[in-house]
Short mmCIF file of C-alpha atoms in Angstrom, two decimals:
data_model
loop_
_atom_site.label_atom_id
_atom_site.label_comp_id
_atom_site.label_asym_id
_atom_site.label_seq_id
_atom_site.Cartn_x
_atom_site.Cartn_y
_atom_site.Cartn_z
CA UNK O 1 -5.17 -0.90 15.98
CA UNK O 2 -5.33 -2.23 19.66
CA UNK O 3 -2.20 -0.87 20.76
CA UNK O 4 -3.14 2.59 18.85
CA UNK O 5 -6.64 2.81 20.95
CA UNK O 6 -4.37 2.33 24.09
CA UNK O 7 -2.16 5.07 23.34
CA UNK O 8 -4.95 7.76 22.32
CA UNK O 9 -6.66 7.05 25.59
CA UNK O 10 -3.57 7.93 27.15
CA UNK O 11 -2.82 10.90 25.16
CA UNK O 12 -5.82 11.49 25.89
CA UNK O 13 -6.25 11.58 29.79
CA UNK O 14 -2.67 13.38 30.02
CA UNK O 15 -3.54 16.14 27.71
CA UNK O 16 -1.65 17.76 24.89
CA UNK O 17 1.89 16.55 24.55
CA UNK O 18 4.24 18.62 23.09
CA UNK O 19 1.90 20.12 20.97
CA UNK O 20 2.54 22.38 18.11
CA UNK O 21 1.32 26.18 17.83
CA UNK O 22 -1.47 25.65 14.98
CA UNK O 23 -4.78 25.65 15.97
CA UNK O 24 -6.89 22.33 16.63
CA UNK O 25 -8.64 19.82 13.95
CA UNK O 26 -6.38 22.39 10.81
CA UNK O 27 -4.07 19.64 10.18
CA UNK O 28 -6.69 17.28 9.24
CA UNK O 29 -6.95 13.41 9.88
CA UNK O 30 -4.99 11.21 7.99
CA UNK O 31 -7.02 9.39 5.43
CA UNK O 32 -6.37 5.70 4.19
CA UNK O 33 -3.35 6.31 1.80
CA UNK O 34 -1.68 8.35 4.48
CA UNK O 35 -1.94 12.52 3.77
CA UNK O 36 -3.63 15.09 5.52
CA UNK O 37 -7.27 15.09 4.41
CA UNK O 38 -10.22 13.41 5.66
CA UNK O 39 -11.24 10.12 4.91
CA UNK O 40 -10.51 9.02 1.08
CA UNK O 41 -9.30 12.89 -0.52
CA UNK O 42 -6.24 14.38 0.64
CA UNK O 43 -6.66 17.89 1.15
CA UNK O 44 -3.92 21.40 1.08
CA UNK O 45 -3.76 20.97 4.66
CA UNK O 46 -0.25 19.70 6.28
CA UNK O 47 -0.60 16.75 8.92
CA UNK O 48 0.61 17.57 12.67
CA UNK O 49 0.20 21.07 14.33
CA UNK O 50 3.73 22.50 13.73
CA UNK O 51 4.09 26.04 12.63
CA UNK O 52 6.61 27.81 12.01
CA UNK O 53 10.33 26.23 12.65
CA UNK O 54 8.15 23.57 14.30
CA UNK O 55 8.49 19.65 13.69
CA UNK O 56 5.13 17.51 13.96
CA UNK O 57 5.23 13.44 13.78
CA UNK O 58 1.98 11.34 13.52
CA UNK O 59 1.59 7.78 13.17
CA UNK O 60 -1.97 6.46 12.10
CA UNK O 61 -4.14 2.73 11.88
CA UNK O 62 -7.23 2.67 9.82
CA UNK O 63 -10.07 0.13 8.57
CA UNK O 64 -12.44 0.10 5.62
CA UNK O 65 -14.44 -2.92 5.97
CA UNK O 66 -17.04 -3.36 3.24
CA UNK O 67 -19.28 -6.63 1.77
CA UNK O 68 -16.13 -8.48 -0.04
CA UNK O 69 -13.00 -6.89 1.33
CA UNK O 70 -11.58 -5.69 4.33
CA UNK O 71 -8.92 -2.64 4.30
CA UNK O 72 -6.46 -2.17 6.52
CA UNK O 73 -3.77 0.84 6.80
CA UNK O 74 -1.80 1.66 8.94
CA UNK O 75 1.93 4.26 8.73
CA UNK O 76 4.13 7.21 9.81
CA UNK O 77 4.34 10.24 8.93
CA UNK O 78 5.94 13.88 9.68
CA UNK O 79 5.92 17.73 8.74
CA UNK O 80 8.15 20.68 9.06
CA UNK O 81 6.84 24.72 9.39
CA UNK O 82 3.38 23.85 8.20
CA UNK O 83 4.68 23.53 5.10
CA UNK O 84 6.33 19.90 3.65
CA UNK O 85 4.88 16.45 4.79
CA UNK O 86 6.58 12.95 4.22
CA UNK O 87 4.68 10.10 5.42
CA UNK O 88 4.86 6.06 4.50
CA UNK O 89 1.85 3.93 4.43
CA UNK O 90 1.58 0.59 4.28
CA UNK O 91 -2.12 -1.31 3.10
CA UNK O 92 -3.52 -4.54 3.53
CA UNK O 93 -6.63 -5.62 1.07
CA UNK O 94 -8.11 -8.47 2.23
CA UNK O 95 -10.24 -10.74 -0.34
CA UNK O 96 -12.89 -11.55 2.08
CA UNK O 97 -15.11 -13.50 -0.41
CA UNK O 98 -12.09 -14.33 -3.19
CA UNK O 99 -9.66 -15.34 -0.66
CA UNK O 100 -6.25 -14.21 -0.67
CA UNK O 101 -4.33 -10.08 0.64
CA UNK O 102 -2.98 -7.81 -1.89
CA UNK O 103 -0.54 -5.38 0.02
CA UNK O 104 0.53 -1.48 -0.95
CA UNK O 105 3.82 0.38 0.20
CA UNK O 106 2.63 4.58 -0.10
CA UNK O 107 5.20 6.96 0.16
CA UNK O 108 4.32 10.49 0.26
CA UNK O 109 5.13 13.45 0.05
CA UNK O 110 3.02 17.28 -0.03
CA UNK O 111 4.19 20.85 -0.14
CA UNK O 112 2.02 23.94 0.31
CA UNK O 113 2.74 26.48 -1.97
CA UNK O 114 0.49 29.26 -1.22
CA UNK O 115 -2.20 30.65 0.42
CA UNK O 116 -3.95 29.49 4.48
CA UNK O 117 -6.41 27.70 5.59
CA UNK O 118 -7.73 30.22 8.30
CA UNK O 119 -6.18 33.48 7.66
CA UNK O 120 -5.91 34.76 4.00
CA UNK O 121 -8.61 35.31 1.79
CA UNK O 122 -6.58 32.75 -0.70
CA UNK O 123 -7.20 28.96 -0.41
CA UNK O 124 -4.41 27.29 0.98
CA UNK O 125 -3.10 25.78 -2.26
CA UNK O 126 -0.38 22.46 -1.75
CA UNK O 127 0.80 20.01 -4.26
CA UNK O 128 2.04 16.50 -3.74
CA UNK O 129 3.49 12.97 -5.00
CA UNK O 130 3.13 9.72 -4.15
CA UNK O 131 5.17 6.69 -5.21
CA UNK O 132 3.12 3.38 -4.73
CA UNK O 133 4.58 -0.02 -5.07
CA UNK O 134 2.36 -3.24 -5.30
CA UNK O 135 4.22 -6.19 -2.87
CA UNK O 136 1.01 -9.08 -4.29
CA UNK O 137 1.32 -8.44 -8.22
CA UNK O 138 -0.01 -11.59 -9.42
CA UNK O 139 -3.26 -11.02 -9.51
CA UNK O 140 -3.26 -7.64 -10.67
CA UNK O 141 -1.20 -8.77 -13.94
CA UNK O 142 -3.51 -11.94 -14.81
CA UNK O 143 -6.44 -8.97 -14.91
CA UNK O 144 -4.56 -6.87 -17.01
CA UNK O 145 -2.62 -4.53 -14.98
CA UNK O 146 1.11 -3.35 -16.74
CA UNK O 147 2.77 -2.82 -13.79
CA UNK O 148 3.51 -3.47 -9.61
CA UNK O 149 4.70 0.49 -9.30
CA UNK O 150 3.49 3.78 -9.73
CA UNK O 151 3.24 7.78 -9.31
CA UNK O 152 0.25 9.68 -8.78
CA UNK O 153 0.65 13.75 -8.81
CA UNK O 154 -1.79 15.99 -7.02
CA UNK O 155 -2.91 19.60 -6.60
CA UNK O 156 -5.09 20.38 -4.03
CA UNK O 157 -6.92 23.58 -2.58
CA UNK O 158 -8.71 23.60 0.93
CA UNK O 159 -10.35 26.65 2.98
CA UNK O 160 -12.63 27.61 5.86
CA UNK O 161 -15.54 29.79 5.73
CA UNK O 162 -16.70 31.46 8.77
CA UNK O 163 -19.93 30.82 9.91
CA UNK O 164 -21.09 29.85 6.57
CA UNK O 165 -24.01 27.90 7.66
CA UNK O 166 -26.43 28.34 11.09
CA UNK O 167 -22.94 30.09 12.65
CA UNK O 168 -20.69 26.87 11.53
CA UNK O 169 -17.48 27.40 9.86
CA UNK O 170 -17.19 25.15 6.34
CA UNK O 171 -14.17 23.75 4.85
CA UNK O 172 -14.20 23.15 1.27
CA UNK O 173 -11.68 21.11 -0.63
CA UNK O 174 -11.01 20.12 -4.19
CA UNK O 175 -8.32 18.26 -5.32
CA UNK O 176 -7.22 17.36 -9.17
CA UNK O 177 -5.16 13.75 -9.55
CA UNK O 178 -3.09 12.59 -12.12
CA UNK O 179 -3.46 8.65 -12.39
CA UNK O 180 -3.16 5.60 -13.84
CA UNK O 181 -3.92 3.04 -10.75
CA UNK O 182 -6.59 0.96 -10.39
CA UNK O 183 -8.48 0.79 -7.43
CA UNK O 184 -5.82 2.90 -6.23
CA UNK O 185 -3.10 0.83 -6.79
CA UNK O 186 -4.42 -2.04 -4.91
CA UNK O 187 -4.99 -4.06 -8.84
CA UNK O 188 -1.66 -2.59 -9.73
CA UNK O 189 -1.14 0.52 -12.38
CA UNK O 190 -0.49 0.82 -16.47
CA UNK O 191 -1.96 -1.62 -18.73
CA UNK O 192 -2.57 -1.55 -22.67
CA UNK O 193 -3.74 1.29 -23.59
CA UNK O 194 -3.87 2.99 -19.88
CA UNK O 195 -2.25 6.06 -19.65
CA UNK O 196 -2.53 8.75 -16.52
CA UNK O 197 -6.10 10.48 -15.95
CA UNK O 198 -6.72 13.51 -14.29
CA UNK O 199 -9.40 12.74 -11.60
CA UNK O 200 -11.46 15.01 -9.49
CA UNK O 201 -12.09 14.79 -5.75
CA UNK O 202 -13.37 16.72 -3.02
CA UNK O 203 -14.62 17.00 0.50
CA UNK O 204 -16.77 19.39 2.40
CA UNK O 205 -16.72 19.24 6.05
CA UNK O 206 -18.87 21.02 8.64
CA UNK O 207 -17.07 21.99 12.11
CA UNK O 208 -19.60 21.47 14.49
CA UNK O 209 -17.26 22.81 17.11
CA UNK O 210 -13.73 23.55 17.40
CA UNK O 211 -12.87 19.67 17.98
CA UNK O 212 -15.52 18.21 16.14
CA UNK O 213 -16.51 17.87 12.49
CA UNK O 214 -18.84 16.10 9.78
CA UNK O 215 -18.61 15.79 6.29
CA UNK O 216 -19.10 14.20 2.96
CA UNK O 217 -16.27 13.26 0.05
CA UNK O 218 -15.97 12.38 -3.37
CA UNK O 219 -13.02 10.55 -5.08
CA UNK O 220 -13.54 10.32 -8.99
CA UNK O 221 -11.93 6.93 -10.21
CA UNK O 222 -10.40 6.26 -13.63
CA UNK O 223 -11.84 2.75 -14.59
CA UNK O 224 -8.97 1.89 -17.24
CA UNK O 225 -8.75 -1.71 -16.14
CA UNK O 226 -10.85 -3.70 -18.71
CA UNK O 227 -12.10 -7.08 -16.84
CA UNK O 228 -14.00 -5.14 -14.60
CA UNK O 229 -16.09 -1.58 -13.86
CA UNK O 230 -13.97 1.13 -11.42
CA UNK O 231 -16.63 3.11 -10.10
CA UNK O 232 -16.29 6.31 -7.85
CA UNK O 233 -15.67 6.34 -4.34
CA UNK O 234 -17.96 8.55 -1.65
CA UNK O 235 -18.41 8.65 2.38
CA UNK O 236 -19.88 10.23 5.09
CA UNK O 237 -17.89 10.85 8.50
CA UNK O 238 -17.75 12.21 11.79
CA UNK O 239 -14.17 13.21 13.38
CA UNK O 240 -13.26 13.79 16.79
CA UNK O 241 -10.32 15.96 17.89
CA UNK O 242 -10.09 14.97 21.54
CA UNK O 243 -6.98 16.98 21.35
CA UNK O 244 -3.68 18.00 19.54
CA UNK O 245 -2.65 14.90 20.18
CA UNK O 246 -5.07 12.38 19.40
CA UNK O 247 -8.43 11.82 16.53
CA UNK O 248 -10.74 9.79 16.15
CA UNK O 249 -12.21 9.44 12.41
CA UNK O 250 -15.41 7.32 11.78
CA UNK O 251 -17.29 6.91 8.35
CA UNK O 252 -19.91 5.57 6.06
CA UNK O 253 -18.28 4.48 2.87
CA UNK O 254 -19.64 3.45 -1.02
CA UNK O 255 -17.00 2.02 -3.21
CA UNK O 256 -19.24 0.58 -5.60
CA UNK O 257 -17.92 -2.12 -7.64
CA UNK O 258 -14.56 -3.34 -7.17
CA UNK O 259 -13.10 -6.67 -9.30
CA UNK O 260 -16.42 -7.61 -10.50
CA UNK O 261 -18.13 -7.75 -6.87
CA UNK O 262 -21.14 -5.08 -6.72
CA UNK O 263 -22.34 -2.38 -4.45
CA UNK O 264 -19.21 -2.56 -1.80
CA UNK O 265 -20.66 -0.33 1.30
CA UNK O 266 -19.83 -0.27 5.01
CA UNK O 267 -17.79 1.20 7.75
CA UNK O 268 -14.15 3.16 7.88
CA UNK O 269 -12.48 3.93 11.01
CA UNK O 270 -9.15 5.53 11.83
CA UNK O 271 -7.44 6.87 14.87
CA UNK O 272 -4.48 9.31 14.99
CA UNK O 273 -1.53 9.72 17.63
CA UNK O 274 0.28 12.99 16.72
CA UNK O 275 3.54 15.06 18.58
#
């Protein structure tokens, strides 16, 4: 995270490095499990600012830090003519009040199929994968997970109004998710009688400028994994886009219960180098 800070405040006094041709703050942030999106909901939008022919590579180091546990991701990622993304993530959960880390490998990857963000009267529509692998799977298994590995499919749908409200444009996102992780993989995937849900989750986010933006999301969670409640996820953040090269992200978040442990609230932060 240091070293990350160091860098943006670089980027930062230099200007825009080798900046791509889209326009600022439409690629998104990159939220904890590595996609374009905001905080916790990946949205249609593709990372980076390349357009067309145009290569964009990002590398990102975020922090949830709530009551019990402490999240920490951090990865890489890239896109090609605004239209794939690949990106790897890698999580650390720490059990602040249990004791012990879980850890997550995310690989990703997102295509948009149809539509824009800014210009077409058509949401721009994208789907994606992503292939998560559990590295600390005994826990999960002595509370009932099936399996260290698993897929999660996604269709999402993201687009900006102009001046929809006091003369501020609005992006709106939904985003269905098939899944059968719990707590996102970080308790591992599958069980008896678990099979893959198809979860809803969306963000709204008011541009308060053209470099900086609040907004609110909402992840629906599947709560398949019997020893303990999976309750929905919801935040509140503010993002900076000091330029095309560098974002700052910083959030209110409510994860409610998670492995027995109630009302899990607090702070997420992330910051973004991107070329």
């Amino acid at each position: 995270m240091k070293n990350i800070l160091i860098g943006l405040c670089l980027l930062t006094a230099s200007g825009s490095l080798m900046a791509g041709s889209k326009v600022i703050a439409t690629g998104g942030a990159t939220n904890i499990e590595g996609n374009s999106g905001g905080g916790i909901v990946p949205w249609a939008t593709i990372n980076g600012y390349s357009s067309s022919d145009e290569w964009s590579v990002n590398t990102f180091s975020g922090r949830v830090g709530v009551d019990d546990f402490t999240l920490d991701s951090f990865g890489v990622g890239t896109s090609f003519n605004n239209q794939w993304e690949l990106s790897y993530t890698r999580q650390k959960f720490a059990l602040d009040t249990i004791g012990g880390e879980l850890r997550q490998d995310i690989l990703g990857i997102k295509y948009k199929v149809a539509g824009e963000l800014l210009y077409t009267s058509m949401p721009q529509i994208s789907v994606g994968a992503q292939f998560k692998k559990n590295r600390d799977f005994a826990l999960p298994a002595a509370v009932g997970a099936g399996d260290d590995s698993g897929y999660e499919l996604y269709v999402a749908a993201s687009k900006v109004f102009f001046d929809a409200i006091a003369g501020r444009n609005l992006l709106l996102n939904a985003t269905v998710r098939s899944t059968d992780a719990h707590q996102t993989g970080l308790l591992g995937f599958g069980g008896e009688g678990v099979g893959h849900k198809l979860m809803f989750e969306s963000s709204a986010v008011l541009l308060l400028n053209y470099n900086l933006a609040v907004g609110a999301e909402f992840k629906q969670k599947p709560n398949q994994l019997g020893f303990a409640d999976e309750q929905h996820w919801r935040d509140l953040f503010a993002a900076w886009f000091i330029n095309k090269n560098a974002s700052v992200v910083l959030g209110y978040v409510d994860l409610g219960d998670i492995a027995g442990l109630t009302e899990q609230t607090g702070f997420y932060v992330s910051v973004e180098g991107t070329w």
